[in-house]
Amino acid sequence: EPEVTQTPSHQVTQMGQEVILRCVPISNHLYFYWYRQILGQKVEFLVSFYNNEISEKSEIFDDQFSVERPDGSNFTLKIRSTKLEDSAMYFCASSDRGRWETQYFGPGTRLLVL
Amino acid sequence: DQQVKQNSPSLSVQEGRISILNCDYTNSMFDYFLWYKKYPAEGPTFLISISSIKDKNEDGRFTVFLNKSAKHLSLHIVPSQPGDSAVYFCAASGTSGTYKYIFGTGTRLKVLA
């Protein structure tokens, strides 16, 4: 069964460093998403991406964040200068269509900023 | 952002009995609702969904009910099994042409053998 994969599973970084989180969405999907879950809190939307551009972003997704689909398979989230409060689980998701379509989630990357 | 609420943080049920998990929402523009199951350190796993044109959707042991007038949905698991023990999140989408999901805070289900 096709699944969303994410690497790395864990990432520890120093405050102020850049990190890139990688995702391989399900191959025929067209819509891509990043969500995050801070420990003990709800899963929250960061950004959606379609047709090689951002279709929507939340207020969390400020100038420190960027997304890219560098080739036909990978979808990346970059945090330029990490802050302590960026420590969270980051989930990538993909869906075949946009509306009324199930998003399938990857296993997540646990990011710890020291 | 309290648009989707799960008021019960935890629920314990005996194996074989029915588990009922509840979710309330405030935004009447939501038109697609889902339930996900999540184990620690894993991503949410899709369980079942329902669009606003329906009031019930069934898939095996899982049934989701939608009451639009009350802005309430529930997930029924019958019969409950120990492997169902996990955190269950409801999610909603569809406001203003956006496809993002708004998640509830989750309910931790424990099925006792």
mmCIF file of C-alpha atoms in Angstrom:
data_model
loop_
_atom_site.group_PDB
_atom_site.id
_atom_site.type_symbol
_atom_site.label_atom_id
_atom_site.label_comp_id
_atom_site.label_asym_id
_atom_site.label_seq_id
_atom_site.Cartn_x
_atom_site.Cartn_y
_atom_site.Cartn_z
ATOM 1 C CA GLU A 1 0.000 0.000 0.000
ATOM 2 C CA PRO A 2 1.429 3.410 -0.956
ATOM 3 C CA GLU A 3 2.498 5.545 1.958
ATOM 4 C CA VAL A 4 4.027 8.900 2.753
ATOM 5 C CA THR A 5 7.601 8.669 4.004
ATOM 6 C CA GLN A 6 9.618 11.242 5.929
ATOM 7 C CA THR A 7 13.277 11.675 6.758
ATOM 8 C CA PRO A 8 14.899 12.024 9.159
ATOM 9 C CA SER A 9 12.775 10.498 11.885
ATOM 10 C CA HIS A 10 14.593 12.601 14.486
ATOM 11 C CA GLN A 11 16.584 15.806 14.154
ATOM 12 C CA VAL A 12 18.417 17.655 16.888
ATOM 13 C CA THR A 13 19.744 21.100 16.058
ATOM 14 C CA GLN A 14 21.092 24.198 17.719
ATOM 15 C CA MET A 15 19.003 27.349 17.868
ATOM 16 C CA GLY A 16 19.659 29.523 14.840
ATOM 17 C CA GLN A 17 20.633 26.635 12.574
ATOM 18 C CA GLU A 18 18.842 25.737 9.360
ATOM 19 C CA VAL A 19 17.042 22.425 9.047
ATOM 20 C CA ILE A 20 15.460 20.707 6.076
ATOM 21 C CA LEU A 21 12.770 18.120 6.631
ATOM 22 C CA ARG A 22 12.100 15.784 3.754
ATOM 23 C CA CYS A 23 8.999 13.998 2.609
ATOM 24 C CA VAL A 24 8.139 11.660 -0.241
ATOM 25 C CA PRO A 25 4.384 11.935 -0.836
ATOM 26 C CA ILE A 26 2.266 9.186 -2.389
ATOM 27 C CA SER A 27 3.295 9.087 -6.032
ATOM 28 C CA ASN A 28 0.088 10.081 -7.840
ATOM 29 C CA HIS A 29 -0.957 12.721 -5.312
ATOM 30 C CA LEU A 30 -1.112 16.354 -6.315
ATOM 31 C CA TYR A 31 -1.671 18.220 -3.027
ATOM 32 C CA PHE A 32 0.962 18.374 -0.327
ATOM 33 C CA TYR A 33 0.824 19.638 3.224
ATOM 34 C CA TRP A 34 2.923 20.212 6.303
ATOM 35 C CA TYR A 35 1.450 20.085 9.798
ATOM 36 C CA ARG A 36 3.123 20.145 13.172
ATOM 37 C CA GLN A 37 2.278 19.008 16.667
ATOM 38 C CA ILE A 38 3.965 20.593 19.642
ATOM 39 C CA LEU A 39 4.137 18.146 22.541
ATOM 40 C CA GLY A 40 0.778 17.915 24.282
ATOM 41 C CA GLN A 41 -0.992 20.143 21.781
ATOM 42 C CA LYS A 42 -3.180 19.581 18.755
ATOM 43 C CA VAL A 43 -1.984 18.914 15.235
ATOM 44 C CA GLU A 44 -1.914 22.266 13.437
ATOM 45 C CA PHE A 45 -1.744 23.204 9.780
ATOM 46 C CA LEU A 46 1.336 24.959 8.438
ATOM 47 C CA VAL A 47 1.135 25.079 4.653
ATOM 48 C CA SER A 48 -0.434 23.518 1.581
ATOM 49 C CA PHE A 49 1.240 23.220 -1.817
ATOM 50 C CA TYR A 50 -0.229 22.541 -5.231
ATOM 51 C CA ASN A 51 1.020 22.970 -8.780
ATOM 52 C CA ASN A 52 4.440 24.056 -7.527
ATOM 53 C CA GLU A 53 3.230 26.883 -5.404
ATOM 54 C CA ILE A 54 1.903 27.552 -1.939
ATOM 55 C CA SER A 55 -1.893 27.514 -1.976
ATOM 56 C CA GLU A 56 -2.394 28.408 1.675
ATOM 57 C CA LYS A 57 -0.291 29.036 4.757
ATOM 58 C CA SER A 58 -1.040 29.609 8.402
ATOM 59 C CA GLU A 59 0.171 32.470 10.554
ATOM 60 C CA ILE A 60 2.787 30.108 11.969
ATOM 61 C CA PHE A 61 4.370 29.797 8.531
ATOM 62 C CA ASP A 62 6.396 33.001 8.626
ATOM 63 C CA ASP A 63 9.434 34.045 6.605
ATOM 64 C CA GLN A 64 11.614 31.528 8.440
ATOM 65 C CA PHE A 65 9.749 28.699 6.723
ATOM 66 C CA SER A 66 9.805 27.669 3.098
ATOM 67 C CA VAL A 67 8.661 24.672 1.090
ATOM 68 C CA GLU A 68 9.902 23.231 -2.127
ATOM 69 C CA ARG A 69 9.302 20.355 -4.466
ATOM 70 C CA PRO A 70 12.803 20.107 -5.950
ATOM 71 C CA ASP A 71 12.063 17.080 -8.130
ATOM 72 C CA GLY A 72 9.148 14.853 -9.006
ATOM 73 C CA SER A 73 9.123 12.980 -5.737
ATOM 74 C CA ASN A 74 10.430 15.001 -2.788
ATOM 75 C CA PHE A 75 8.657 17.720 -0.838
ATOM 76 C CA THR A 76 10.742 19.647 1.674
ATOM 77 C CA LEU A 77 10.172 22.014 4.565
ATOM 78 C CA LYS A 78 13.040 24.330 5.416
ATOM 79 C CA ILE A 79 13.332 26.305 8.620
ATOM 80 C CA ARG A 80 16.015 28.924 8.066
ATOM 81 C CA SER A 81 16.894 29.910 11.605
ATOM 82 C CA THR A 82 15.389 27.574 14.144
ATOM 83 C CA LYS A 83 13.970 28.780 17.444
ATOM 84 C CA LEU A 84 13.347 26.820 20.624
ATOM 85 C CA GLU A 85 9.601 26.980 19.985
ATOM 86 C CA ASP A 86 10.024 25.177 16.655
ATOM 87 C CA SER A 87 10.568 21.953 18.596
ATOM 88 C CA ALA A 88 7.701 19.708 17.530
ATOM 89 C CA MET A 89 6.685 16.717 15.445
ATOM 90 C CA TYR A 90 6.389 17.739 11.826
ATOM 91 C CA PHE A 91 4.027 15.738 9.634
ATOM 92 C CA CYS A 92 3.897 15.724 5.884
ATOM 93 C CA ALA A 93 0.624 14.763 4.200
ATOM 94 C CA SER A 94 -0.582 14.330 0.652
ATOM 95 C CA SER A 95 -3.901 13.914 -1.115
ATOM 96 C CA ASP A 96 -5.081 13.045 -4.594
ATOM 97 C CA ARG A 97 -7.379 16.032 -4.902
ATOM 98 C CA GLY A 98 -8.036 19.001 -2.695
ATOM 99 C CA ARG A 99 -11.574 19.209 -1.515
ATOM 100 C CA TRP A 100 -13.369 16.283 0.146
ATOM 101 C CA GLU A 101 -10.235 14.245 -0.196
ATOM 102 C CA THR A 102 -8.455 12.307 2.501
ATOM 103 C CA GLN A 103 -4.982 13.471 3.410
ATOM 104 C CA TYR A 104 -2.542 10.677 4.186
ATOM 105 C CA PHE A 105 0.103 11.441 6.762
ATOM 106 C CA GLY A 106 3.693 10.397 7.069
ATOM 107 C CA PRO A 107 5.245 9.091 10.298
ATOM 108 C CA GLY A 108 6.654 12.495 11.206
ATOM 109 C CA THR A 109 10.008 14.053 12.007
ATOM 110 C CA ARG A 110 10.669 14.893 15.615
ATOM 111 C CA LEU A 111 12.605 18.169 15.682
ATOM 112 C CA LEU A 112 14.352 19.231 18.852
ATOM 113 C CA VAL A 113 15.917 22.688 18.952
ATOM 114 C CA LEU A 114 18.446 23.225 21.750
ATOM 115 C CA ASP B 1 -8.433 28.345 17.520
ATOM 116 C CA GLN B 2 -11.231 26.294 19.083
ATOM 117 C CA GLN B 3 -13.215 25.510 15.958
ATOM 118 C CA VAL B 4 -13.009 21.765 16.589
ATOM 119 C CA LYS B 5 -13.284 20.412 20.115
ATOM 120 C CA GLN B 6 -13.014 17.030 21.700
ATOM 121 C CA ASN B 7 -14.163 17.552 25.247
ATOM 122 C CA SER B 8 -13.185 14.151 26.600
ATOM 123 C CA PRO B 9 -9.414 13.845 26.892
ATOM 124 C CA SER B 10 -9.669 10.153 27.731
ATOM 125 C CA LEU B 11 -12.039 7.203 27.617
ATOM 126 C CA SER B 12 -11.769 3.656 28.963
ATOM 127 C CA VAL B 13 -13.905 0.838 27.588
ATOM 128 C CA GLN B 14 -14.027 -2.892 28.148
ATOM 129 C CA GLU B 15 -13.027 -5.138 25.263
ATOM 130 C CA GLY B 16 -16.050 -6.130 23.198
ATOM 131 C CA ARG B 17 -18.113 -3.117 24.220
ATOM 132 C CA ILE B 18 -18.885 -0.010 22.186
ATOM 133 C CA SER B 19 -16.528 2.988 22.221
ATOM 134 C CA ILE B 20 -18.115 6.340 21.451
ATOM 135 C CA LEU B 21 -15.855 9.289 20.783
ATOM 136 C CA ASN B 22 -17.341 12.741 20.373
ATOM 137 C CA CYS B 23 -16.369 15.887 18.534
ATOM 138 C CA ASP B 24 -18.017 19.307 18.295
ATOM 139 C CA TYR B 25 -17.350 22.063 15.820
ATOM 140 C CA THR B 26 -18.345 25.683 15.619
ATOM 141 C CA ASN B 27 -17.846 26.625 11.966
ATOM 142 C CA SER B 28 -20.925 25.824 9.888
ATOM 143 C CA MET B 29 -18.819 26.114 6.712
ATOM 144 C CA PHE B 30 -17.054 22.819 7.428
ATOM 145 C CA ASP B 31 -18.260 20.209 4.946
ATOM 146 C CA TYR B 32 -15.866 17.296 5.315
ATOM 147 C CA PHE B 33 -15.015 15.496 8.529
ATOM 148 C CA LEU B 34 -12.554 12.762 9.335
ATOM 149 C CA TRP B 35 -11.339 10.620 12.189
ATOM 150 C CA TYR B 36 -7.698 9.703 12.571
ATOM 151 C CA LYS B 37 -6.034 7.311 14.977
ATOM 152 C CA LYS B 38 -2.587 8.079 16.308
ATOM 153 C CA TYR B 39 -0.034 6.070 18.230
ATOM 154 C CA PRO B 40 2.824 7.823 20.067
ATOM 155 C CA ALA B 41 5.672 8.902 17.783
ATOM 156 C CA GLU B 42 3.705 7.968 14.656
ATOM 157 C CA GLY B 43 1.702 9.958 12.149
ATOM 158 C CA PRO B 44 -2.095 10.122 12.164
ATOM 159 C CA THR B 45 -3.668 7.135 10.417
ATOM 160 C CA PHE B 46 -6.895 7.737 8.514
ATOM 161 C CA LEU B 47 -9.886 5.803 9.827
ATOM 162 C CA ILE B 48 -13.095 7.090 8.299
ATOM 163 C CA SER B 49 -14.593 10.232 6.814
ATOM 164 C CA ILE B 50 -17.976 11.767 6.134
ATOM 165 C CA SER B 51 -19.123 14.639 3.972
ATOM 166 C CA SER B 52 -21.809 17.043 5.062
ATOM 167 C CA ILE B 53 -24.355 15.600 2.629
ATOM 168 C CA LYS B 54 -24.490 12.423 4.711
ATOM 169 C CA ASP B 55 -25.345 11.752 8.323
ATOM 170 C CA LYS B 56 -23.748 8.338 8.672
ATOM 171 C CA ASN B 57 -20.858 6.418 7.194
ATOM 172 C CA GLU B 58 -19.846 2.892 8.097
ATOM 173 C CA ASP B 59 -16.641 0.946 7.536
ATOM 174 C CA GLY B 60 -16.403 -2.367 9.295
ATOM 175 C CA ARG B 61 -16.310 -1.812 13.039
ATOM 176 C CA PHE B 62 -16.190 1.978 12.625
ATOM 177 C CA THR B 63 -19.207 4.224 12.109
ATOM 178 C CA VAL B 64 -19.193 7.997 12.009
ATOM 179 C CA PHE B 65 -22.366 9.968 12.678
ATOM 180 C CA LEU B 66 -22.815 13.609 11.724
ATOM 181 C CA ASN B 67 -25.444 15.862 13.258
ATOM 182 C CA LYS B 68 -25.192 19.124 11.345
ATOM 183 C CA SER B 69 -27.824 20.973 13.331
ATOM 184 C CA ALA B 70 -25.947 20.241 16.550
ATOM 185 C CA LYS B 71 -22.529 20.639 14.861
ATOM 186 C CA HIS B 72 -21.537 17.332 16.362
ATOM 187 C CA LEU B 73 -19.945 14.169 15.092
ATOM 188 C CA SER B 74 -19.189 10.922 16.797
ATOM 189 C CA LEU B 75 -17.173 7.807 16.097
ATOM 190 C CA HIS B 76 -18.530 4.455 17.209
ATOM 191 C CA ILE B 77 -16.244 1.449 17.437
ATOM 192 C CA VAL B 78 -18.041 -1.868 17.821
ATOM 193 C CA PRO B 79 -16.765 -4.172 19.180
ATOM 194 C CA SER B 80 -13.794 -2.452 20.773
ATOM 195 C CA GLN B 81 -10.497 -4.328 20.748
ATOM 196 C CA PRO B 82 -7.300 -3.781 22.767
ATOM 197 C CA GLY B 83 -5.518 -2.821 19.520
ATOM 198 C CA ASP B 84 -7.876 0.147 19.242
ATOM 199 C CA SER B 85 -6.117 1.785 22.196
ATOM 200 C CA ALA B 86 -4.673 5.021 20.795
ATOM 201 C CA VAL B 87 -5.386 8.741 20.561
ATOM 202 C CA TYR B 88 -8.264 9.592 18.229
ATOM 203 C CA PHE B 89 -8.445 12.944 16.486
ATOM 204 C CA CYS B 90 -11.365 14.383 14.623
ATOM 205 C CA ALA B 91 -10.621 16.831 11.827
ATOM 206 C CA ALA B 92 -12.721 19.146 9.708
ATOM 207 C CA SER B 93 -12.194 21.009 6.479
ATOM 208 C CA GLY B 94 -13.959 22.967 3.756
ATOM 209 C CA THR B 95 -14.090 26.545 4.901
ATOM 210 C CA SER B 96 -13.770 29.156 2.174
ATOM 211 C CA GLY B 97 -12.241 26.870 -0.418
ATOM 212 C CA THR B 98 -9.375 25.858 1.813
ATOM 213 C CA TYR B 99 -8.366 22.236 2.029
ATOM 214 C CA LYS B 100 -6.510 22.414 5.322
ATOM 215 C CA TYR B 101 -7.668 20.288 8.191
ATOM 216 C CA ILE B 102 -8.527 21.721 11.574
ATOM 217 C CA PHE B 103 -7.893 19.109 14.224
ATOM 218 C CA GLY B 104 -9.427 18.564 17.626
ATOM 219 C CA THR B 105 -7.286 18.033 20.693
ATOM 220 C CA GLY B 106 -7.721 14.272 20.701
ATOM 221 C CA THR B 107 -9.253 11.629 22.944
ATOM 222 C CA ARG B 108 -7.093 8.888 24.370
ATOM 223 C CA LEU B 109 -8.987 5.594 24.148
ATOM 224 C CA LYS B 110 -7.968 2.702 26.324
ATOM 225 C CA VAL B 111 -9.620 -0.651 25.648
ATOM 226 C CA LEU B 112 -9.293 -2.944 28.625
ATOM 227 C CA ALA B 113 -8.882 -6.675 28.044
#
